[in-house]
Amino acid sequence: MSDVLELVDVSVVREGRALVEDVSWSVKEGERWVILGPNGAGKTTLLNIASSYLYPSSGTATILGERLGKVDVFELRPRIGMTSSALAEKLPRGQTVLQTVLTAAYGMTAGWHEHYDPVDEQRALAFLDRLGMNTHLDRKFGTLSEGERKRTQIARAMMTDPELLLLDEPAAGLDLGGREDLVRRLGRLARDPYAPSMIMVTHHVEEIPPGFTHVLMIRQGKVLTAGPVETELTSANLSRCFGLPLIVEHNGGRWTAQGLPLG
Ligand SMILES: Nc1ncnc2c1ncn2[C@@H]1O[C@H](COP(=O)(O)OP(=O)(O)OP(=O)(O)O)[C@@H](O)[C@H]1O
Ligand SMILES: [Mg+2]
């Protein structure tokens, strides 16, 4: 299996501080990774490198076989789909859901033209249908609920047919029903052999969709563990990662974590 992402001794230094430090990590084709870690651990920084928007201060990053720094990122970026709250903020609030997804095919956050390829429109409709947004096609992006916005963004990220899909806290801000709906949809995507390789950032093990195969835990910029969920997502590792005693359970493909009872 070929490498989708390979980081070797990657550090990112800002204002004399390492945001991530000596990270070595490889993601193979078809793997679905979750990145877990507390606030400020460096999760978004890692995704920004994986999406080619951030260059390491030292070490090497190879994305989809292309070495960052030696590749034309404008050729690489359409091969990567990404969703995050920072990207959502850049999307025009006045565009409809369909326009929001369609414009991704042309590598733009804005700029609606009347003449889109009917094939692209069919693809946009199919992704929106898959994410349960087909009844909201004409709604303005800015009027959507948090959950609807997240689902629209995922459909948008799928538009370029990416080989790598990066999701930064896709379930943040969702209510219980919205979270369960999204986890189910992402689980379906994770099990689809034709779906892209996926990396999802979250703070909560409850948000890990079934079908996700690997976990990377990061704390204060350093990798604590990286490997298959079955062996690495343990109470001991998660406790170390979040800095408090936790019990992790795995039931029916889903994960839960809770603090040890007091006393
Ligand atoms: N441009 C920058 N200059 C200085 N510090 C930065 C910069 N960007 C990020 N940081 C810091 O780097 C650390 C890691 O940030 P990052 O956004 O990767 O964390 P995170 O794990 O995604 O956190 P969260 O769970 O809160 O989203 C944080 O302490 C953040 O304040
Ligand atoms: Mg973050």
PDB file of C-alpha atoms and ligand atoms in Angstrom:
ATOM      1  CA  MET A   1       0.000   0.000   0.000  1.00  0.00           C
ATOM      2  CA  SER A   2       1.341   3.419  -0.874  1.00  0.00           C
ATOM      3  CA  ASP A   3       1.698   6.332   1.518  1.00  0.00           C
ATOM      4  CA  VAL A   4      -1.030   8.942   1.513  1.00  0.00           C
ATOM      5  CA  LEU A   5       0.841  11.022   4.050  1.00  0.00           C
ATOM      6  CA  GLU A   6       4.315  10.681   5.433  1.00  0.00           C
ATOM      7  CA  LEU A   7       5.724  13.040   8.020  1.00  0.00           C
ATOM      8  CA  VAL A   8       9.325  12.533   9.095  1.00  0.00           C
ATOM      9  CA  ASP A   9      10.629  14.446  12.123  1.00  0.00           C
ATOM     10  CA  VAL A  10       8.265  17.322  11.449  1.00  0.00           C
ATOM     11  CA  SER A  11       8.364  20.358  13.708  1.00  0.00           C
ATOM     12  CA  VAL A  12       6.530  23.648  13.362  1.00  0.00           C
ATOM     13  CA  VAL A  13       8.047  26.507  15.343  1.00  0.00           C
ATOM     14  CA  ARG A  14       6.345  29.856  15.895  1.00  0.00           C
ATOM     15  CA  GLU A  15       7.626  32.623  18.134  1.00  0.00           C
ATOM     16  CA  GLY A  16      10.312  30.324  19.488  1.00  0.00           C
ATOM     17  CA  ARG A  17       7.795  27.631  20.493  1.00  0.00           C
ATOM     18  CA  ALA A  18       7.248  24.233  18.879  1.00  0.00           C
ATOM     19  CA  LEU A  19       3.557  23.815  18.008  1.00  0.00           C
ATOM     20  CA  VAL A  20       4.347  20.274  16.900  1.00  0.00           C
ATOM     21  CA  GLU A  21       7.668  18.634  17.574  1.00  0.00           C
ATOM     22  CA  ASP A  22       9.486  15.773  15.846  1.00  0.00           C
ATOM     23  CA  VAL A  23       6.329  14.197  14.496  1.00  0.00           C
ATOM     24  CA  SER A  24       6.872  11.078  12.412  1.00  0.00           C
ATOM     25  CA  TRP A  25       3.663   9.568  11.130  1.00  0.00           C
ATOM     26  CA  SER A  26       2.552   7.699   8.076  1.00  0.00           C
ATOM     27  CA  VAL A  27      -0.930   7.146   6.693  1.00  0.00           C
ATOM     28  CA  LYS A  28      -1.407   4.424   4.089  1.00  0.00           C
ATOM     29  CA  GLU A  29      -3.989   4.272   1.351  1.00  0.00           C
ATOM     30  CA  GLY A  30      -7.419   3.212   2.592  1.00  0.00           C
ATOM     31  CA  GLU A  31      -6.677   3.875   6.258  1.00  0.00           C
ATOM     32  CA  ARG A  32      -9.052   6.006   8.303  1.00  0.00           C
ATOM     33  CA  TRP A  33      -7.314   7.901  11.093  1.00  0.00           C
ATOM     34  CA  VAL A  34      -8.635   9.804  14.048  1.00  0.00           C
ATOM     35  CA  ILE A  35      -6.423  12.388  15.772  1.00  0.00           C
ATOM     36  CA  LEU A  36      -7.179  12.819  19.471  1.00  0.00           C
ATOM     37  CA  GLY A  37      -5.708  15.373  21.824  1.00  0.00           C
ATOM     38  CA  PRO A  38      -6.576  18.214  24.179  1.00  0.00           C
ATOM     39  CA  ASN A  39      -7.029  21.862  23.150  1.00  0.00           C
ATOM     40  CA  GLY A  40      -3.822  23.340  21.803  1.00  0.00           C
ATOM     41  CA  ALA A  41      -2.138  19.954  21.322  1.00  0.00           C
ATOM     42  CA  GLY A  42      -1.319  20.600  17.655  1.00  0.00           C
ATOM     43  CA  LYS A  43      -4.105  18.684  15.880  1.00  0.00           C
ATOM     44  CA  THR A  44      -5.145  21.476  13.514  1.00  0.00           C
ATOM     45  CA  THR A  45      -1.474  22.235  12.874  1.00  0.00           C
ATOM     46  CA  LEU A  46      -1.014  18.643  11.669  1.00  0.00           C
ATOM     47  CA  LEU A  47      -4.084  18.901   9.406  1.00  0.00           C
ATOM     48  CA  ASN A  48      -2.796  22.177   7.989  1.00  0.00           C
ATOM     49  CA  ILE A  49       0.426  20.416   7.012  1.00  0.00           C
ATOM     50  CA  ALA A  50      -1.506  17.454   5.577  1.00  0.00           C
ATOM     51  CA  SER A  51      -3.576  19.870   3.486  1.00  0.00           C
ATOM     52  CA  SER A  52      -0.363  21.549   2.199  1.00  0.00           C
ATOM     53  CA  TYR A  53      -1.301  24.938   3.648  1.00  0.00           C
ATOM     54  CA  LEU A  54       1.439  24.887   6.269  1.00  0.00           C
ATOM     55  CA  TYR A  55       5.074  24.009   5.729  1.00  0.00           C
ATOM     56  CA  PRO A  56       7.117  22.351   8.472  1.00  0.00           C
ATOM     57  CA  SER A  57       9.916  24.423  10.007  1.00  0.00           C
ATOM     58  CA  SER A  58      12.004  21.259   9.921  1.00  0.00           C
ATOM     59  CA  GLY A  59      11.518  17.675   8.799  1.00  0.00           C
ATOM     60  CA  THR A  60       9.777  16.489   5.643  1.00  0.00           C
ATOM     61  CA  ALA A  61       6.136  16.117   4.679  1.00  0.00           C
ATOM     62  CA  THR A  62       5.140  13.970   1.721  1.00  0.00           C
ATOM     63  CA  ILE A  63       1.485  14.182   0.702  1.00  0.00           C
ATOM     64  CA  LEU A  64       0.027  11.799  -1.893  1.00  0.00           C
ATOM     65  CA  GLY A  65       3.558  11.003  -3.014  1.00  0.00           C
ATOM     66  CA  GLU A  66       4.540  14.663  -3.419  1.00  0.00           C
ATOM     67  CA  ARG A  67       7.134  16.275  -1.212  1.00  0.00           C
ATOM     68  CA  LEU A  68       5.964  19.559   0.298  1.00  0.00           C
ATOM     69  CA  GLY A  69       8.334  22.309  -0.825  1.00  0.00           C
ATOM     70  CA  LYS A  70       9.083  20.564  -4.111  1.00  0.00           C
ATOM     71  CA  VAL A  71       5.591  20.252  -5.532  1.00  0.00           C
ATOM     72  CA  ASP A  72       3.299  22.870  -7.019  1.00  0.00           C
ATOM     73  CA  VAL A  73       0.699  23.017  -4.236  1.00  0.00           C
ATOM     74  CA  PHE A  74      -1.923  24.288  -6.665  1.00  0.00           C
ATOM     75  CA  GLU A  75      -1.789  20.915  -8.397  1.00  0.00           C
ATOM     76  CA  LEU A  76      -1.772  19.038  -5.116  1.00  0.00           C
ATOM     77  CA  ARG A  77      -4.612  20.854  -3.332  1.00  0.00           C
ATOM     78  CA  PRO A  78      -7.499  19.667  -5.524  1.00  0.00           C
ATOM     79  CA  ARG A  79      -6.483  16.110  -4.558  1.00  0.00           C
ATOM     80  CA  ILE A  80      -7.191  16.924  -0.904  1.00  0.00           C
ATOM     81  CA  GLY A  81     -10.586  17.677   0.624  1.00  0.00           C
ATOM     82  CA  MET A  82     -10.782  19.533   3.910  1.00  0.00           C
ATOM     83  CA  THR A  83     -13.447  20.753   6.289  1.00  0.00           C
ATOM     84  CA  SER A  84     -12.875  22.982   9.292  1.00  0.00           C
ATOM     85  CA  SER A  85     -14.576  25.860  11.048  1.00  0.00           C
ATOM     86  CA  ALA A  86     -11.889  28.229   9.682  1.00  0.00           C
ATOM     87  CA  LEU A  87     -12.740  27.194   6.112  1.00  0.00           C
ATOM     88  CA  ALA A  88     -16.486  27.424   6.792  1.00  0.00           C
ATOM     89  CA  GLU A  89     -16.029  31.053   7.817  1.00  0.00           C
ATOM     90  CA  LYS A  90     -14.604  31.823   4.393  1.00  0.00           C
ATOM     91  CA  LEU A  91     -17.626  30.479   2.535  1.00  0.00           C
ATOM     92  CA  PRO A  92     -20.020  33.177   1.333  1.00  0.00           C
ATOM     93  CA  ARG A  93     -23.085  33.179   3.561  1.00  0.00           C
ATOM     94  CA  GLY A  94     -25.327  34.315   0.722  1.00  0.00           C
ATOM     95  CA  GLN A  95     -24.648  31.348  -1.556  1.00  0.00           C
ATOM     96  CA  THR A  96     -27.112  28.498  -1.666  1.00  0.00           C
ATOM     97  CA  VAL A  97     -26.203  25.022  -0.453  1.00  0.00           C
ATOM     98  CA  LEU A  98     -25.968  23.765  -4.032  1.00  0.00           C
ATOM     99  CA  GLN A  99     -23.762  26.681  -5.092  1.00  0.00           C
ATOM    100  CA  THR A 100     -21.545  26.183  -2.046  1.00  0.00           C
ATOM    101  CA  VAL A 101     -20.860  22.593  -3.064  1.00  0.00           C
ATOM    102  CA  LEU A 102     -20.633  23.264  -6.798  1.00  0.00           C
ATOM    103  CA  THR A 103     -18.053  26.039  -6.528  1.00  0.00           C
ATOM    104  CA  ALA A 104     -15.621  23.532  -4.997  1.00  0.00           C
ATOM    105  CA  ALA A 105     -15.339  21.875  -8.406  1.00  0.00           C
ATOM    106  CA  TYR A 106     -13.727  25.065  -9.624  1.00  0.00           C
ATOM    107  CA  GLY A 107     -11.420  25.564  -6.666  1.00  0.00           C
ATOM    108  CA  MET A 108     -13.114  28.674  -5.405  1.00  0.00           C
ATOM    109  CA  THR A 109     -14.768  29.723  -2.214  1.00  0.00           C
ATOM    110  CA  ALA A 110     -16.807  32.320  -4.088  1.00  0.00           C
ATOM    111  CA  GLY A 111     -17.725  33.170  -7.640  1.00  0.00           C
ATOM    112  CA  TRP A 112     -20.976  31.762  -8.837  1.00  0.00           C
ATOM    113  CA  HIS A 113     -21.339  31.443 -12.595  1.00  0.00           C
ATOM    114  CA  GLU A 114     -24.530  30.504 -14.322  1.00  0.00           C
ATOM    115  CA  HIS A 115     -22.866  27.880 -16.459  1.00  0.00           C
ATOM    116  CA  TYR A 116     -21.704  24.886 -14.574  1.00  0.00           C
ATOM    117  CA  ASP A 117     -21.137  21.549 -16.185  1.00  0.00           C
ATOM    118  CA  PRO A 118     -24.299  19.401 -15.750  1.00  0.00           C
ATOM    119  CA  VAL A 119     -22.028  16.522 -14.748  1.00  0.00           C
ATOM    120  CA  ASP A 120     -20.693  18.610 -11.856  1.00  0.00           C
ATOM    121  CA  GLU A 121     -24.209  19.538 -10.846  1.00  0.00           C
ATOM    122  CA  GLN A 122     -25.202  15.870 -10.798  1.00  0.00           C
ATOM    123  CA  ARG A 123     -22.195  15.077  -8.625  1.00  0.00           C
ATOM    124  CA  ALA A 124     -23.001  17.919  -6.220  1.00  0.00           C
ATOM    125  CA  LEU A 125     -26.598  16.712  -5.960  1.00  0.00           C
ATOM    126  CA  ALA A 126     -25.446  13.143  -5.307  1.00  0.00           C
ATOM    127  CA  PHE A 127     -23.106  14.189  -2.483  1.00  0.00           C
ATOM    128  CA  LEU A 128     -25.756  16.436  -0.948  1.00  0.00           C
ATOM    129  CA  ASP A 129     -28.215  13.569  -1.109  1.00  0.00           C
ATOM    130  CA  ARG A 130     -25.729  11.261   0.574  1.00  0.00           C
ATOM    131  CA  LEU A 131     -25.342  13.759   3.386  1.00  0.00           C
ATOM    132  CA  GLY A 132     -29.061  14.302   3.801  1.00  0.00           C
ATOM    133  CA  MET A 133     -29.034  17.851   2.440  1.00  0.00           C
ATOM    134  CA  ASN A 134     -31.198  17.322  -0.656  1.00  0.00           C
ATOM    135  CA  THR A 135     -34.139  19.162   0.916  1.00  0.00           C
ATOM    136  CA  HIS A 136     -31.981  22.243   1.580  1.00  0.00           C
ATOM    137  CA  LEU A 137     -30.480  22.871  -1.870  1.00  0.00           C
ATOM    138  CA  ASP A 138     -31.736  26.446  -2.202  1.00  0.00           C
ATOM    139  CA  ARG A 139     -31.148  27.495   1.380  1.00  0.00           C
ATOM    140  CA  LYS A 140     -28.497  30.147   1.936  1.00  0.00           C
ATOM    141  CA  PHE A 141     -25.364  28.763   3.575  1.00  0.00           C
ATOM    142  CA  GLY A 142     -25.440  31.508   6.218  1.00  0.00           C
ATOM    143  CA  THR A 143     -28.909  30.484   7.387  1.00  0.00           C
ATOM    144  CA  LEU A 144     -28.040  26.828   8.002  1.00  0.00           C
ATOM    145  CA  SER A 145     -27.802  25.236  11.425  1.00  0.00           C
ATOM    146  CA  GLU A 146     -24.379  24.103  12.604  1.00  0.00           C
ATOM    147  CA  GLY A 147     -25.097  20.481  11.660  1.00  0.00           C
ATOM    148  CA  GLU A 148     -26.417  21.385   8.213  1.00  0.00           C
ATOM    149  CA  ARG A 149     -23.361  23.539   7.658  1.00  0.00           C
ATOM    150  CA  LYS A 150     -21.031  20.683   8.573  1.00  0.00           C
ATOM    151  CA  ARG A 151     -22.791  18.286   6.214  1.00  0.00           C
ATOM    152  CA  THR A 152     -22.719  20.825   3.385  1.00  0.00           C
ATOM    153  CA  GLN A 153     -19.003  21.302   3.958  1.00  0.00           C
ATOM    154  CA  ILE A 154     -18.335  17.573   3.756  1.00  0.00           C
ATOM    155  CA  ALA A 155     -20.278  17.352   0.484  1.00  0.00           C
ATOM    156  CA  ARG A 156     -18.202  20.303  -0.726  1.00  0.00           C
ATOM    157  CA  ALA A 157     -14.953  18.619   0.267  1.00  0.00           C
ATOM    158  CA  MET A 158     -15.963  15.505  -1.716  1.00  0.00           C
ATOM    159  CA  MET A 159     -16.595  17.481  -4.918  1.00  0.00           C
ATOM    160  CA  THR A 160     -13.038  17.355  -6.260  1.00  0.00           C
ATOM    161  CA  ASP A 161     -13.021  13.584  -5.763  1.00  0.00           C
ATOM    162  CA  PRO A 162     -10.159  13.890  -3.269  1.00  0.00           C
ATOM    163  CA  GLU A 163      -7.737  11.089  -2.517  1.00  0.00           C
ATOM    164  CA  LEU A 164      -7.417  12.386   1.030  1.00  0.00           C
ATOM    165  CA  LEU A 165     -10.244  13.808   3.139  1.00  0.00           C
ATOM    166  CA  LEU A 166      -9.358  15.873   6.224  1.00  0.00           C
ATOM    167  CA  LEU A 167     -12.050  16.645   8.789  1.00  0.00           C
ATOM    168  CA  ASP A 168     -11.254  19.024  11.639  1.00  0.00           C
ATOM    169  CA  GLU A 169     -13.796  18.472  14.418  1.00  0.00           C
ATOM    170  CA  PRO A 170     -16.704  17.732  12.086  1.00  0.00           C
ATOM    171  CA  ALA A 171     -19.084  17.046  14.991  1.00  0.00           C
ATOM    172  CA  ALA A 172     -18.232  20.120  17.098  1.00  0.00           C
ATOM    173  CA  GLY A 173     -21.329  22.079  18.023  1.00  0.00           C
ATOM    174  CA  LEU A 174     -23.796  19.382  16.998  1.00  0.00           C
ATOM    175  CA  ASP A 175     -26.592  18.210  19.265  1.00  0.00           C
ATOM    176  CA  LEU A 176     -26.871  14.527  20.135  1.00  0.00           C
ATOM    177  CA  GLY A 177     -29.092  13.714  17.156  1.00  0.00           C
ATOM    178  CA  GLY A 178     -26.873  15.691  14.805  1.00  0.00           C
ATOM    179  CA  ARG A 179     -23.763  13.994  16.114  1.00  0.00           C
ATOM    180  CA  GLU A 180     -25.229  10.521  15.794  1.00  0.00           C
ATOM    181  CA  ASP A 181     -26.425  11.290  12.274  1.00  0.00           C
ATOM    182  CA  LEU A 182     -22.991  12.555  11.240  1.00  0.00           C
ATOM    183  CA  VAL A 183     -21.150   9.658  12.891  1.00  0.00           C
ATOM    184  CA  ARG A 184     -23.422   7.240  11.015  1.00  0.00           C
ATOM    185  CA  ARG A 185     -22.798   8.975   7.677  1.00  0.00           C
ATOM    186  CA  LEU A 186     -19.040   9.152   8.262  1.00  0.00           C
ATOM    187  CA  GLY A 187     -19.085   5.496   9.278  1.00  0.00           C
ATOM    188  CA  ARG A 188     -20.731   4.640   5.993  1.00  0.00           C
ATOM    189  CA  LEU A 189     -18.108   6.649   4.142  1.00  0.00           C
ATOM    190  CA  ALA A 190     -15.303   5.037   6.152  1.00  0.00           C
ATOM    191  CA  ARG A 191     -16.470   1.571   5.121  1.00  0.00           C
ATOM    192  CA  ASP A 192     -16.794   2.494   1.447  1.00  0.00           C
ATOM    193  CA  PRO A 193     -13.730   1.034  -0.304  1.00  0.00           C
ATOM    194  CA  TYR A 194     -13.953   3.761  -2.973  1.00  0.00           C
ATOM    195  CA  ALA A 195     -13.993   6.582  -0.418  1.00  0.00           C
ATOM    196  CA  PRO A 196     -10.803   8.597   0.062  1.00  0.00           C
ATOM    197  CA  SER A 197      -8.343   8.018   2.857  1.00  0.00           C
ATOM    198  CA  MET A 198      -9.613   9.947   5.852  1.00  0.00           C
ATOM    199  CA  ILE A 199      -8.139  11.811   8.803  1.00  0.00           C
ATOM    200  CA  MET A 200     -10.536  13.199  11.381  1.00  0.00           C
ATOM    201  CA  VAL A 201      -9.686  15.391  14.361  1.00  0.00           C
ATOM    202  CA  THR A 202     -11.820  15.186  17.474  1.00  0.00           C
ATOM    203  CA  HIS A 203     -11.688  15.645  21.244  1.00  0.00           C
ATOM    204  CA  HIS A 204     -14.269  12.956  21.917  1.00  0.00           C
ATOM    205  CA  VAL A 205     -13.938   9.209  21.390  1.00  0.00           C
ATOM    206  CA  GLU A 206     -17.764   9.104  21.158  1.00  0.00           C
ATOM    207  CA  GLU A 207     -17.407  10.848  17.780  1.00  0.00           C
ATOM    208  CA  ILE A 208     -15.195   8.165  16.229  1.00  0.00           C
ATOM    209  CA  PRO A 209     -17.235   6.592  13.437  1.00  0.00           C
ATOM    210  CA  PRO A 210     -17.220   2.809  13.156  1.00  0.00           C
ATOM    211  CA  GLY A 211     -14.820   1.813  10.401  1.00  0.00           C
ATOM    212  CA  PHE A 212     -12.070   4.189  11.507  1.00  0.00           C
ATOM    213  CA  THR A 213      -8.967   2.043  11.679  1.00  0.00           C
ATOM    214  CA  HIS A 214      -6.167   4.034  13.313  1.00  0.00           C
ATOM    215  CA  VAL A 215      -5.606   6.611  16.024  1.00  0.00           C
ATOM    216  CA  LEU A 216      -2.915   9.199  16.626  1.00  0.00           C
ATOM    217  CA  MET A 217      -2.792  10.773  20.073  1.00  0.00           C
ATOM    218  CA  ILE A 218      -0.982  14.046  20.503  1.00  0.00           C
ATOM    219  CA  ARG A 219      -0.228  16.139  23.574  1.00  0.00           C
ATOM    220  CA  GLN A 220       1.743  19.397  23.714  1.00  0.00           C
ATOM    221  CA  GLY A 221       2.874  18.938  20.136  1.00  0.00           C
ATOM    222  CA  LYS A 222       4.287  15.484  20.626  1.00  0.00           C
ATOM    223  CA  VAL A 223       2.892  12.192  19.418  1.00  0.00           C
ATOM    224  CA  LEU A 224       2.040   9.886  22.301  1.00  0.00           C
ATOM    225  CA  THR A 225       0.945   6.960  20.221  1.00  0.00           C
ATOM    226  CA  ALA A 226      -0.056   6.120  16.656  1.00  0.00           C
ATOM    227  CA  GLY A 227      -1.438   2.818  15.444  1.00  0.00           C
ATOM    228  CA  PRO A 228      -4.540   0.629  15.090  1.00  0.00           C
ATOM    229  CA  VAL A 229      -7.480   1.720  17.261  1.00  0.00           C
ATOM    230  CA  GLU A 230      -7.875  -1.784  18.677  1.00  0.00           C
ATOM    231  CA  THR A 231      -4.438  -1.744  20.262  1.00  0.00           C
ATOM    232  CA  GLU A 232      -3.795   1.974  20.843  1.00  0.00           C
ATOM    233  CA  LEU A 233      -7.130   3.403  21.992  1.00  0.00           C
ATOM    234  CA  THR A 234      -6.697   2.175  25.549  1.00  0.00           C
ATOM    235  CA  SER A 235      -7.604   3.682  28.913  1.00  0.00           C
ATOM    236  CA  ALA A 236      -3.901   4.106  29.720  1.00  0.00           C
ATOM    237  CA  ASN A 237      -3.092   5.942  26.464  1.00  0.00           C
ATOM    238  CA  LEU A 238      -6.158   8.198  26.560  1.00  0.00           C
ATOM    239  CA  SER A 239      -5.505   9.041  30.227  1.00  0.00           C
ATOM    240  CA  ARG A 240      -1.957  10.076  29.335  1.00  0.00           C
ATOM    241  CA  CYS A 241      -3.204  12.061  26.366  1.00  0.00           C
ATOM    242  CA  PHE A 242      -5.767  14.117  28.298  1.00  0.00           C
ATOM    243  CA  GLY A 243      -3.875  14.120  31.587  1.00  0.00           C
ATOM    244  CA  LEU A 244      -6.532  12.555  33.801  1.00  0.00           C
ATOM    245  CA  PRO A 245      -7.564   9.009  34.665  1.00  0.00           C
ATOM    246  CA  LEU A 246     -10.081   7.770  32.099  1.00  0.00           C
ATOM    247  CA  ILE A 247     -11.789   4.506  31.336  1.00  0.00           C
ATOM    248  CA  VAL A 248     -12.303   3.706  27.662  1.00  0.00           C
ATOM    249  CA  GLU A 249     -14.921   1.247  26.489  1.00  0.00           C
ATOM    250  CA  HIS A 250     -15.637  -0.181  23.059  1.00  0.00           C
ATOM    251  CA  ASN A 251     -19.108  -1.459  22.280  1.00  0.00           C
ATOM    252  CA  GLY A 252     -20.728  -2.294  18.958  1.00  0.00           C
ATOM    253  CA  GLY A 253     -18.121  -0.369  16.976  1.00  0.00           C
ATOM    254  CA  ARG A 254     -18.477   2.776  19.105  1.00  0.00           C
ATOM    255  CA  TRP A 255     -16.224   4.181  21.818  1.00  0.00           C
ATOM    256  CA  THR A 256     -16.927   5.904  25.124  1.00  0.00           C
ATOM    257  CA  ALA A 257     -14.641   7.438  27.729  1.00  0.00           C
ATOM    258  CA  GLN A 258     -15.330   8.623  31.240  1.00  0.00           C
ATOM    259  CA  GLY A 259     -13.367   9.804  34.237  1.00  0.00           C
ATOM    260  CA  LEU A 260     -12.787   7.439  37.124  1.00  0.00           C
ATOM    261  CA  PRO A 261     -15.431   7.832  39.845  1.00  0.00           C
ATOM    262  CA  LEU A 262     -14.243   9.937  42.802  1.00  0.00           C
ATOM    263  CA  GLY A 263     -13.490   8.351  46.173  1.00  0.00           C
TER     264      GLY A 263
HETATM  265  N1  LIG B   1       0.508  31.130  14.013  1.00  0.00           N
HETATM  266  C1  LIG B   1       0.696  30.779  15.278  1.00  0.00           C
HETATM  267  N2  LIG B   1       1.556  31.431  16.070  1.00  0.00           N
HETATM  268  C2  LIG B   1       1.757  31.067  17.352  1.00  0.00           C
HETATM  269  N3  LIG B   1       1.112  30.045  17.938  1.00  0.00           N
HETATM  270  C3  LIG B   1       0.233  29.348  17.205  1.00  0.00           C
HETATM  271  C4  LIG B   1      -0.042  29.662  15.836  1.00  0.00           C
HETATM  272  N4  LIG B   1      -0.957  28.800  15.366  1.00  0.00           N
HETATM  273  C5  LIG B   1      -1.250  27.984  16.393  1.00  0.00           C
HETATM  274  N5  LIG B   1      -0.560  28.303  17.487  1.00  0.00           N
HETATM  275  C6  LIG B   1      -0.570  27.612  18.807  1.00  0.00           C
HETATM  276  O1  LIG B   1      -0.166  26.289  18.559  1.00  0.00           O
HETATM  277  C7  LIG B   1      -0.793  25.382  19.453  1.00  0.00           C
HETATM  278  C8  LIG B   1      -1.432  24.261  18.648  1.00  0.00           C
HETATM  279  O2  LIG B   1      -2.519  24.806  17.906  1.00  0.00           O
HETATM  280  P1  LIG B   1      -3.553  23.900  17.132  1.00  0.00           P
HETATM  281  O3  LIG B   1      -4.526  24.807  16.525  1.00  0.00           O
HETATM  282  O4  LIG B   1      -2.817  22.974  16.258  1.00  0.00           O
HETATM  283  O5  LIG B   1      -4.194  23.083  18.340  1.00  0.00           O
HETATM  284  P2  LIG B   1      -5.387  22.042  18.331  1.00  0.00           P
HETATM  285  O6  LIG B   1      -4.861  20.750  18.877  1.00  0.00           O
HETATM  286  O7  LIG B   1      -6.045  22.020  17.006  1.00  0.00           O
HETATM  287  O8  LIG B   1      -6.345  22.688  19.443  1.00  0.00           O
HETATM  288  P3  LIG B   1      -7.974  22.755  19.524  1.00  0.00           P
HETATM  289  O9  LIG B   1      -8.393  21.431  20.055  1.00  0.00           O
HETATM  290  O10 LIG B   1      -8.208  23.846  20.539  1.00  0.00           O
HETATM  291  O11 LIG B   1      -8.500  23.076  18.161  1.00  0.00           O
HETATM  292  C9  LIG B   1      -1.769  26.221  20.262  1.00  0.00           C
HETATM  293  O12 LIG B   1      -1.177  26.501  21.498  1.00  0.00           O
HETATM  294  C10 LIG B   1      -1.928  27.500  19.442  1.00  0.00           C
HETATM  295  O13 LIG B   1      -2.212  28.602  20.270  1.00  0.00           O
HETATM  296 MG    MG B   2      -7.910  22.600  16.302  1.00  0.00          MG
END
